[in-house]
Structure formats: C-alpha cells, structure tokens
PDB file of C-alpha atoms in Angstrom:
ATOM      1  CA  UNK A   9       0.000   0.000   0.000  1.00 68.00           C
ATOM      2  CA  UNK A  10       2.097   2.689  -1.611  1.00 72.00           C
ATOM      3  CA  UNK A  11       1.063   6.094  -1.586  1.00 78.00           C
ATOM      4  CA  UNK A  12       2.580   9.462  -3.153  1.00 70.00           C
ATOM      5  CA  UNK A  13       4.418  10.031  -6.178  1.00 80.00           C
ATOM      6  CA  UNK A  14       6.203   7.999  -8.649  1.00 88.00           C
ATOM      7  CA  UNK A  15       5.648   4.111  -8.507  1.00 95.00           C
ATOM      8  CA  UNK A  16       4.363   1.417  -6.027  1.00 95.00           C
ATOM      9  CA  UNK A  17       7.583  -1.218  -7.639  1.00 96.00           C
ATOM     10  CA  UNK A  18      10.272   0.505 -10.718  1.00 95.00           C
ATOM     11  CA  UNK A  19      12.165  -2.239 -12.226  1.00 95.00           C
ATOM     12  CA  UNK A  20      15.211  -1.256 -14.088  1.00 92.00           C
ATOM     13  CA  UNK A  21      16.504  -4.662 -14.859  1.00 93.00           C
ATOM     14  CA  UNK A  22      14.313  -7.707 -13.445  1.00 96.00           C
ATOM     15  CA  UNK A  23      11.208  -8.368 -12.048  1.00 97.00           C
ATOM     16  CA  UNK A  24       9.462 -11.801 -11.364  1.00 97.00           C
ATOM     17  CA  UNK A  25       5.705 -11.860  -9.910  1.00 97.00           C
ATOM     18  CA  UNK A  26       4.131 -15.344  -9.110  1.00 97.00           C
ATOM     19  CA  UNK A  27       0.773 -15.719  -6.910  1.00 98.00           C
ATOM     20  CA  UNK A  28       0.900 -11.813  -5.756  1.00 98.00           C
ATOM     21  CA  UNK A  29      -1.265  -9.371  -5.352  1.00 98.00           C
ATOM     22  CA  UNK A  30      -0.449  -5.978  -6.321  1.00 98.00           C
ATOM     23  CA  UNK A  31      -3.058  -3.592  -4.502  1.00 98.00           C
ATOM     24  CA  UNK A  32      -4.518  -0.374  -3.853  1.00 97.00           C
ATOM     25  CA  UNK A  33      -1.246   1.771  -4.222  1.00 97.00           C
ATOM     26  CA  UNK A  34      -2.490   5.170  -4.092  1.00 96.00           C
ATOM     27  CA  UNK A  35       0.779   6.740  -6.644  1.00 96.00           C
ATOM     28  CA  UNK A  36       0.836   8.960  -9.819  1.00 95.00           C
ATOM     29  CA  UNK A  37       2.986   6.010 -11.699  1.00 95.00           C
ATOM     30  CA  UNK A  38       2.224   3.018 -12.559  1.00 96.00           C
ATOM     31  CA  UNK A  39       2.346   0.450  -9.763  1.00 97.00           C
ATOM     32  CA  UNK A  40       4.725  -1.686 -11.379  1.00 97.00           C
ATOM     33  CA  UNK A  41       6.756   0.848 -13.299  1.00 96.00           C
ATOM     34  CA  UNK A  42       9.746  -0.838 -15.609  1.00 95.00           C
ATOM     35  CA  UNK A  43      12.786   0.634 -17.694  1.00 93.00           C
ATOM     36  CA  UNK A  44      13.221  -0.368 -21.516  1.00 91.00           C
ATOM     37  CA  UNK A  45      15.765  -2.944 -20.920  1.00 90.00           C
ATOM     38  CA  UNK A  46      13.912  -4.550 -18.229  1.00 93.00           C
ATOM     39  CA  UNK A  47      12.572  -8.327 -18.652  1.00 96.00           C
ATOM     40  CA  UNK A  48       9.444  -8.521 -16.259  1.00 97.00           C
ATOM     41  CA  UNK A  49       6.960 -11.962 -15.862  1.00 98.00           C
ATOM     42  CA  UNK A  50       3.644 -11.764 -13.836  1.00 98.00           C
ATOM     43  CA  UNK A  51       2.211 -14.814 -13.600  1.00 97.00           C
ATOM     44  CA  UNK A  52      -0.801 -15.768 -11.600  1.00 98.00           C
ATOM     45  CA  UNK A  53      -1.097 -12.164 -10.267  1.00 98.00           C
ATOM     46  CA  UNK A  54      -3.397 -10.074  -9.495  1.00 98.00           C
ATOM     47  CA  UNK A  55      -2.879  -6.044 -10.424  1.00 98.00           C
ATOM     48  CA  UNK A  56      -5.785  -4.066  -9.079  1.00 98.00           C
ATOM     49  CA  UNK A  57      -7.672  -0.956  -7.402  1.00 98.00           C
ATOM     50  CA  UNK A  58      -4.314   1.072  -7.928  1.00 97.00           C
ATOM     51  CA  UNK A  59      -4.825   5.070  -8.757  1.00 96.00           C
ATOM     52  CA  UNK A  60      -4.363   7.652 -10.049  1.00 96.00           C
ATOM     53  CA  UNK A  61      -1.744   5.871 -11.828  1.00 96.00           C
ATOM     54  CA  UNK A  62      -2.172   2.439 -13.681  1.00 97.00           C
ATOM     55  CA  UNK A  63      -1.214  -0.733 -13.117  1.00 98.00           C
ATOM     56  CA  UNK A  64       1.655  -1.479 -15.394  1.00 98.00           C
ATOM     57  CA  UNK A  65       4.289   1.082 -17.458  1.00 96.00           C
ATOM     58  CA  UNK A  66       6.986   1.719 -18.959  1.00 92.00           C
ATOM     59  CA  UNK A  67       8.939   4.524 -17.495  1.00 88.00           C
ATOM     60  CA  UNK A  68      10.961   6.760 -20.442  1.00 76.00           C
ATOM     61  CA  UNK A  69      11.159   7.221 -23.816  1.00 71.00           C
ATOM     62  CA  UNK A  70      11.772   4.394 -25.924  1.00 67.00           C
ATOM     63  CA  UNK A  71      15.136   4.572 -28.370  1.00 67.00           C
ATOM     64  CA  UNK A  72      16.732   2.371 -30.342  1.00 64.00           C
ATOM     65  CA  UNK A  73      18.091   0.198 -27.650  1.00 68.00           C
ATOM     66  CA  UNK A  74      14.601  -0.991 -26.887  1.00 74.00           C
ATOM     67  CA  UNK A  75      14.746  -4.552 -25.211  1.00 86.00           C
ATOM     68  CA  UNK A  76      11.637  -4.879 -22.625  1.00 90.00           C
ATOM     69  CA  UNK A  77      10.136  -7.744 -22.342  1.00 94.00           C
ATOM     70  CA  UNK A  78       7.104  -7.896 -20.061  1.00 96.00           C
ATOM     71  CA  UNK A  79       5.089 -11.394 -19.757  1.00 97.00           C
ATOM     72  CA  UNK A  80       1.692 -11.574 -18.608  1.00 97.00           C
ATOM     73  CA  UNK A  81       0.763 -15.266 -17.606  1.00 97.00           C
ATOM     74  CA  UNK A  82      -2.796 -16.346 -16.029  1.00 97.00           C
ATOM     75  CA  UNK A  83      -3.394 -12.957 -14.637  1.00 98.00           C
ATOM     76  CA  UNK A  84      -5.635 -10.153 -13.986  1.00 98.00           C
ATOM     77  CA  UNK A  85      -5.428  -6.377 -14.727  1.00 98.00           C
ATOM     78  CA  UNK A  86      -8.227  -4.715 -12.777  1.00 98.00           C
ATOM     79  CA  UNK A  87      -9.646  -1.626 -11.881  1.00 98.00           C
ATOM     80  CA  UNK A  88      -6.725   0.214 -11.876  1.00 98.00           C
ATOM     81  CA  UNK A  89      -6.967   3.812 -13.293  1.00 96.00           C
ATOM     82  CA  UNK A  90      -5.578   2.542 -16.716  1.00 97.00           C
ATOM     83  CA  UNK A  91      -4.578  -1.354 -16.673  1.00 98.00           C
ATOM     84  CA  UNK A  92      -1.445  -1.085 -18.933  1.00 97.00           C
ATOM     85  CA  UNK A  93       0.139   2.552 -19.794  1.00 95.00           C
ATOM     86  CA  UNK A  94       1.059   1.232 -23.096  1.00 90.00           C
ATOM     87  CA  UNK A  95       1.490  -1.743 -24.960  1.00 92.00           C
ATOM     88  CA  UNK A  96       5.020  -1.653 -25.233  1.00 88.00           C
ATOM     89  CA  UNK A  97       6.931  -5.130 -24.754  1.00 92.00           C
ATOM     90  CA  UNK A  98       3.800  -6.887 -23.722  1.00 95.00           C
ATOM     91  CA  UNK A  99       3.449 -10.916 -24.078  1.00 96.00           C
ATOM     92  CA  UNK A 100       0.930 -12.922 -23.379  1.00 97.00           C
ATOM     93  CA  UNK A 101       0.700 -16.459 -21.933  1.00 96.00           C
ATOM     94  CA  UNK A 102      -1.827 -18.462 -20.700  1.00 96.00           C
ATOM     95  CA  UNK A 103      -5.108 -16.315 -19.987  1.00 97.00           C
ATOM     96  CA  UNK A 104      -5.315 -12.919 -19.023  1.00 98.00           C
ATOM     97  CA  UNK A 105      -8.094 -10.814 -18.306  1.00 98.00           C
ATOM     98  CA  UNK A 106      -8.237  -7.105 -18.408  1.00 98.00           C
ATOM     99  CA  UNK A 107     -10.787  -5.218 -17.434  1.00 98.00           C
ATOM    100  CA  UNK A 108     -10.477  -2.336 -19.818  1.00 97.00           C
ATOM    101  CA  UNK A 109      -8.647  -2.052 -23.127  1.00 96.00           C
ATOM    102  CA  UNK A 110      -5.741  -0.163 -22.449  1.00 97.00           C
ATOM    103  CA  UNK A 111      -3.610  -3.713 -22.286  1.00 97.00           C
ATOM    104  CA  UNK A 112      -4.179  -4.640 -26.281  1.00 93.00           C
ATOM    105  CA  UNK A 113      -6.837  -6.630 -27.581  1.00 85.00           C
ATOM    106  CA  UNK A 114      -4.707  -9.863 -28.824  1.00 83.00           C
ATOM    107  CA  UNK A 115      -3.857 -12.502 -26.397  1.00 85.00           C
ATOM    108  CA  UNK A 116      -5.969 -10.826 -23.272  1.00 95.00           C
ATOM    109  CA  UNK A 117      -9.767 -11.048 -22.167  1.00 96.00           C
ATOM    110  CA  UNK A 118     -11.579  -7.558 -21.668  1.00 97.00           C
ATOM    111  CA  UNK A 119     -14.138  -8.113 -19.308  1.00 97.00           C
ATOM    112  CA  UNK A 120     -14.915  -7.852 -15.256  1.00 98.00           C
ATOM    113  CA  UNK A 121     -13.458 -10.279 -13.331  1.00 98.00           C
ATOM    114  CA  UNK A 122     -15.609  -9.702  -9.901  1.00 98.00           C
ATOM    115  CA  UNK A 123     -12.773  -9.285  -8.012  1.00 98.00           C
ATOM    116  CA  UNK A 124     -13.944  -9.124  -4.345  1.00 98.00           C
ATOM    117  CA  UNK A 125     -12.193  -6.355  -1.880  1.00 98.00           C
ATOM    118  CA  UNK A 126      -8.758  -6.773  -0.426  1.00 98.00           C
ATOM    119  CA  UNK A 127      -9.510  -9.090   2.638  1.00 98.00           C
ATOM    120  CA  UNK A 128      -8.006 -11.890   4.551  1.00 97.00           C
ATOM    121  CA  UNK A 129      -9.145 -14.860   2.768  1.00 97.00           C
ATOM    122  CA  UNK A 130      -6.443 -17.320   4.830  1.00 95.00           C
ATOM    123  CA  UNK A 131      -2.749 -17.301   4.217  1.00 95.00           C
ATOM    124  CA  UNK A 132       0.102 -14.856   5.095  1.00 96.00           C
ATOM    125  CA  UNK A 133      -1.369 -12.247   2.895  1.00 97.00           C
ATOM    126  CA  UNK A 134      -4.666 -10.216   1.858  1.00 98.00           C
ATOM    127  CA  UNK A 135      -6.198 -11.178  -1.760  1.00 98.00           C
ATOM    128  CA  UNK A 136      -9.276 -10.627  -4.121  1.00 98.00           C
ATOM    129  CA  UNK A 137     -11.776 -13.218  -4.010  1.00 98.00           C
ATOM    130  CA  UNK A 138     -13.110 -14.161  -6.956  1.00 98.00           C
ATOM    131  CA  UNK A 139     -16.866 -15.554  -7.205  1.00 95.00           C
ATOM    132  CA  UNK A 140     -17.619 -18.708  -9.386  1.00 93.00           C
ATOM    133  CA  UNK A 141     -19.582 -15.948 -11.636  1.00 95.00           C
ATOM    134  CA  UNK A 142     -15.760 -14.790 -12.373  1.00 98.00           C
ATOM    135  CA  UNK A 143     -14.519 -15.286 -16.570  1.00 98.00           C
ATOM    136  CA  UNK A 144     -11.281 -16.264 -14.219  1.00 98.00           C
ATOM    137  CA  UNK A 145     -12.958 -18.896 -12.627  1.00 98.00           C
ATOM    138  CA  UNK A 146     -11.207 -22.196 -14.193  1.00 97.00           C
ATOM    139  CA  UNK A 147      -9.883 -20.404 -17.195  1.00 97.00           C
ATOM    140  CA  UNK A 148      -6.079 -20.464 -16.746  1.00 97.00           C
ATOM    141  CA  UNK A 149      -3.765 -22.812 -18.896  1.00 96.00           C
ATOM    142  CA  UNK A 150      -1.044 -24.307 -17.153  1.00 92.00           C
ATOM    143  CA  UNK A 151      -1.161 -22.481 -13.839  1.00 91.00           C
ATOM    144  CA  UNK A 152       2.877 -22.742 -11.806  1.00 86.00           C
ATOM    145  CA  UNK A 153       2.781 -23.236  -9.073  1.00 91.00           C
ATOM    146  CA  UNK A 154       0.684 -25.365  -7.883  1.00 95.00           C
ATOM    147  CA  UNK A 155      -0.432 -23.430  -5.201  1.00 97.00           C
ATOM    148  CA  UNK A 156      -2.358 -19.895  -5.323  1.00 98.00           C
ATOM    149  CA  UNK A 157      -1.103 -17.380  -3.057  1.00 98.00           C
ATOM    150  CA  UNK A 158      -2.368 -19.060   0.090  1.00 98.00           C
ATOM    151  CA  UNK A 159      -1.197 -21.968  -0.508  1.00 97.00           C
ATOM    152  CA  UNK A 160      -4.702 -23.211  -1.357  1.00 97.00           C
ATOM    153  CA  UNK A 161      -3.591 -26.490  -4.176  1.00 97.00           C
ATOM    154  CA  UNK A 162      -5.381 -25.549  -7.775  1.00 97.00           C
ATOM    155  CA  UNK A 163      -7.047 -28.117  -9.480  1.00 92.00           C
ATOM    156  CA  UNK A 164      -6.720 -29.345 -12.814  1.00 91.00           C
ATOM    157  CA  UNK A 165      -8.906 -26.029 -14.193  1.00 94.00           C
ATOM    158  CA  UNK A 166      -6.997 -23.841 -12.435  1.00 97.00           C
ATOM    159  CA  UNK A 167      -8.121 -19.786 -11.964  1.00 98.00           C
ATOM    160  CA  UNK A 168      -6.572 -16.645 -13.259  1.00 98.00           C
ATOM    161  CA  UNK A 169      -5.138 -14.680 -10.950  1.00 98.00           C
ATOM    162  CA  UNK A 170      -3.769 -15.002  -7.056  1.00 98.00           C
ATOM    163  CA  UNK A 171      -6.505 -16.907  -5.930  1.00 98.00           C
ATOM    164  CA  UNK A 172      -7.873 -19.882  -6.288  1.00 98.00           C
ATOM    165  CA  UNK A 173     -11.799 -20.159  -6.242  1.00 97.00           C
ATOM    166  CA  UNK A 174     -12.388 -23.334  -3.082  1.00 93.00           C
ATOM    167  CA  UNK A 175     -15.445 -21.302  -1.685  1.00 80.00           C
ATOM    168  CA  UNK A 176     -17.791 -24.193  -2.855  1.00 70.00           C
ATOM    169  CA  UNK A 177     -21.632 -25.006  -1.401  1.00 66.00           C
ATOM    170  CA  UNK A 178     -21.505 -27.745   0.784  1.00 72.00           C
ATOM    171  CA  UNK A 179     -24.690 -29.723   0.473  1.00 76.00           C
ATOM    172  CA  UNK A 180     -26.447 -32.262   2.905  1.00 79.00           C
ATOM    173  CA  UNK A 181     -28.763 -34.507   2.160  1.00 82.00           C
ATOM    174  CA  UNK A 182     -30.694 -36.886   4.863  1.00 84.00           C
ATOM    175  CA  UNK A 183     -32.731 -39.722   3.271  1.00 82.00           C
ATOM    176  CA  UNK A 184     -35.059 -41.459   5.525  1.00 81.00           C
ATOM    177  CA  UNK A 185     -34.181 -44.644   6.537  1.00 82.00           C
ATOM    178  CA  UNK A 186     -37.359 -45.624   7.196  1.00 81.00           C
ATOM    179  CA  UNK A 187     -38.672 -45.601   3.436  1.00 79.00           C
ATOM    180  CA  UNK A 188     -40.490 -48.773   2.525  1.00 78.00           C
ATOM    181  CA  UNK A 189     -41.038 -50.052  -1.586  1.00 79.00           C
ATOM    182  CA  UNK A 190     -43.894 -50.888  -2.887  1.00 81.00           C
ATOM    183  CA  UNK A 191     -44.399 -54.049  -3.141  1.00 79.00           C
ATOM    184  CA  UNK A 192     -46.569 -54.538  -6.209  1.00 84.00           C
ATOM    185  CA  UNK A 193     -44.362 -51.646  -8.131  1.00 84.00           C
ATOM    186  CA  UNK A 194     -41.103 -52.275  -6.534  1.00 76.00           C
ATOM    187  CA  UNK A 195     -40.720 -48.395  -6.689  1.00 84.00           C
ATOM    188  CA  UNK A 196     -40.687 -45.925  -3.253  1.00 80.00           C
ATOM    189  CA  UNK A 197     -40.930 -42.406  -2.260  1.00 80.00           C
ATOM    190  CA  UNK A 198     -38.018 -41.039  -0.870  1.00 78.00           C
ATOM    191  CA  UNK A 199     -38.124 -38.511   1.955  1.00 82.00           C
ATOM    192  CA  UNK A 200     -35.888 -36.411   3.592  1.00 83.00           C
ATOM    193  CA  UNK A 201     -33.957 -33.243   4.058  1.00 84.00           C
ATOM    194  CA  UNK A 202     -31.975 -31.174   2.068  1.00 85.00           C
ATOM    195  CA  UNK A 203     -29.182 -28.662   3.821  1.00 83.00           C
ATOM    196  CA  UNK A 204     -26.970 -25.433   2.061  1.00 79.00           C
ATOM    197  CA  UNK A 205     -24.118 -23.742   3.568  1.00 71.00           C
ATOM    198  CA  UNK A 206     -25.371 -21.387   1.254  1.00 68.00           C
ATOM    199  CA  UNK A 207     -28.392 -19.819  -1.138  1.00 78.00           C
ATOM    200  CA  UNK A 208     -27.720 -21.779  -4.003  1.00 69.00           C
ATOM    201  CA  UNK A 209     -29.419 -23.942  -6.476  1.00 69.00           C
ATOM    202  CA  UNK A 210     -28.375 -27.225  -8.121  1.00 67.00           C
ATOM    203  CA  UNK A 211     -30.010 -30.017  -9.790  1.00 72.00           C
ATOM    204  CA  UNK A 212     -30.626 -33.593  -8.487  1.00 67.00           C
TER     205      UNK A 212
END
C-alpha cells in the first residue's frame, strides 16, 4: 500500500511476480513501473484498485536500444486507473483478463473479473476473491505453481489470478431410513432433508 508520487515497484533490470497481489497503491505512476531494458513476468497475479496511476508502465522514452520484455501469464489487470500505460513489450501467456482495453486486444480477455475487496481470505497475505460468476474462474492454462497465493492447491482447471476459487456449497442430504417399496411396483418415495451452507441452487 504505496502512496505518493512515482511508482508502487520501478524495475530497471528484473522483475518476477508469481501468486501476488499488487493492490490499492495510491501513486501517480504506474504500480509496477519498468525501464526499456527490463525483462518482467507476472504470472498468476493479481494487479488491481491502484490510482491515479495504472497498473503497469513503462517509465521513459523508448530509443533504439529498446529490449523490454514484459510477460503476462494467467493474470488479472483490474480496476486500476488505466490497466497497462502502453502496450510496449507486452506478451501474453496463458489467460489474461483485463478489465479495460488499455492492455491490447490480442492474447488478453476484456471483461470484469468480480474481483472481491482486499480481505483476509487465509494465508500470510490479503487477496481478491473471486466468485464462481468470475470469466477467471477455471480459465487459466497451465497455472505454476501449484499453489495460489495461500497456498490453497489448484485443481486441474486452475483460476486466473492469485486466488484460487475453493469457496464451494456444501450440500447435505438426509434420506429417511425408514422408506419402505412398494411391493406390487417395486418403486418408493423417498423422503428427507436437504441442507446449504449457502443460497444456491443445483439439480438432483
């Protein structure tokens, strides 16, 4: 939680991002600011909620020495004032998601990815939920690690982003043992009770 001018994180070299979250950094640059020559990967990351300056930039003019290489991999550009300051360098891998177009339109999803406010959703540090609703829910391709960034194990569709959707509705149902057939139809009427962590609706 930067605040002031210039950048939340300026790379001049290197940068590597896996299973972070990159959060409501109130700065005029972008919070993750990087130099021409720099070679940056974000994978499985979440960039989001930062202002007034956006998420990702290049810092400079570009010359002839121009080298950047910045990798997007499984993650999510959200909500920031501008996602991406420019296009410059950008690669992606995976699926990304963007929720405006300032990040290019090949290689990246536009839309909302319902990312839930900064909280403590277990593990050493504070993420965006995402909903099942989310386009990140079980869209990533070949999520590394295995693990989002609280430790929670991905499955074999694995989410964009830092986190991992595991939020599921845990159903209960009680049959009643005492439930005779019929004996001319062989068929019976089962009763019983149906319980929902949640609101929810599913089919039987």
């Amino acid at each position: 939680d930067s605040r002031g001018p210039g950048s939340a994180i300026r790379v001049r070299y290197g940068f590597h991002a896996t299973n972070s979250t990159i959060s409501q950094n109130q700065v005029s640059g972008p919070a993750v600011e990087y130099s021409q020559r720099a070679y940056v990967t974000i994978s499985n990351s979440t960039i989001a909620f930062n202002a007034p300056g956006p998420g990702i930039g290049l810092y400079g003019p570009a010359d002839s020495d121009f080298s950047l290489l910045v990798v997007l991999n499984n993650s999510i550009l959200a909500n920031n004032a501008q996602n991406c300051l420019s296009t410059s360098g950008l690669r992606y891998e995976g699926t990304n998601i963007s929720s405006d177009w300032s990040c290019g339109i090949g290689g990246i999803g536009i839309g909302n990815p319902q990312l839930l406010p900064l909280a403590n959703n277990g593990g050493p540090t504070k993420t965006h939920a995402i909903p099942h609703t989310s386009p990140a829910y079980n869209s990533g391709v070949g999520c590394f690690p295995e693990t989002d960034q609280r430790y929670v194990v991905r499955d074999a569709k694995c989410d964009v982003g830092a986190f991992e959707f595991n939020d599921f509705t845990k159903v209960t149902i009680t049959i009643d043992p005492t439930v005779k057939a019929d004996a001319a139809t062989g068929q019976a009427v089962l009763t019983g009770t149906i319980k929902c962590s949640r609101p929810d609706y599913f089919s039987l």
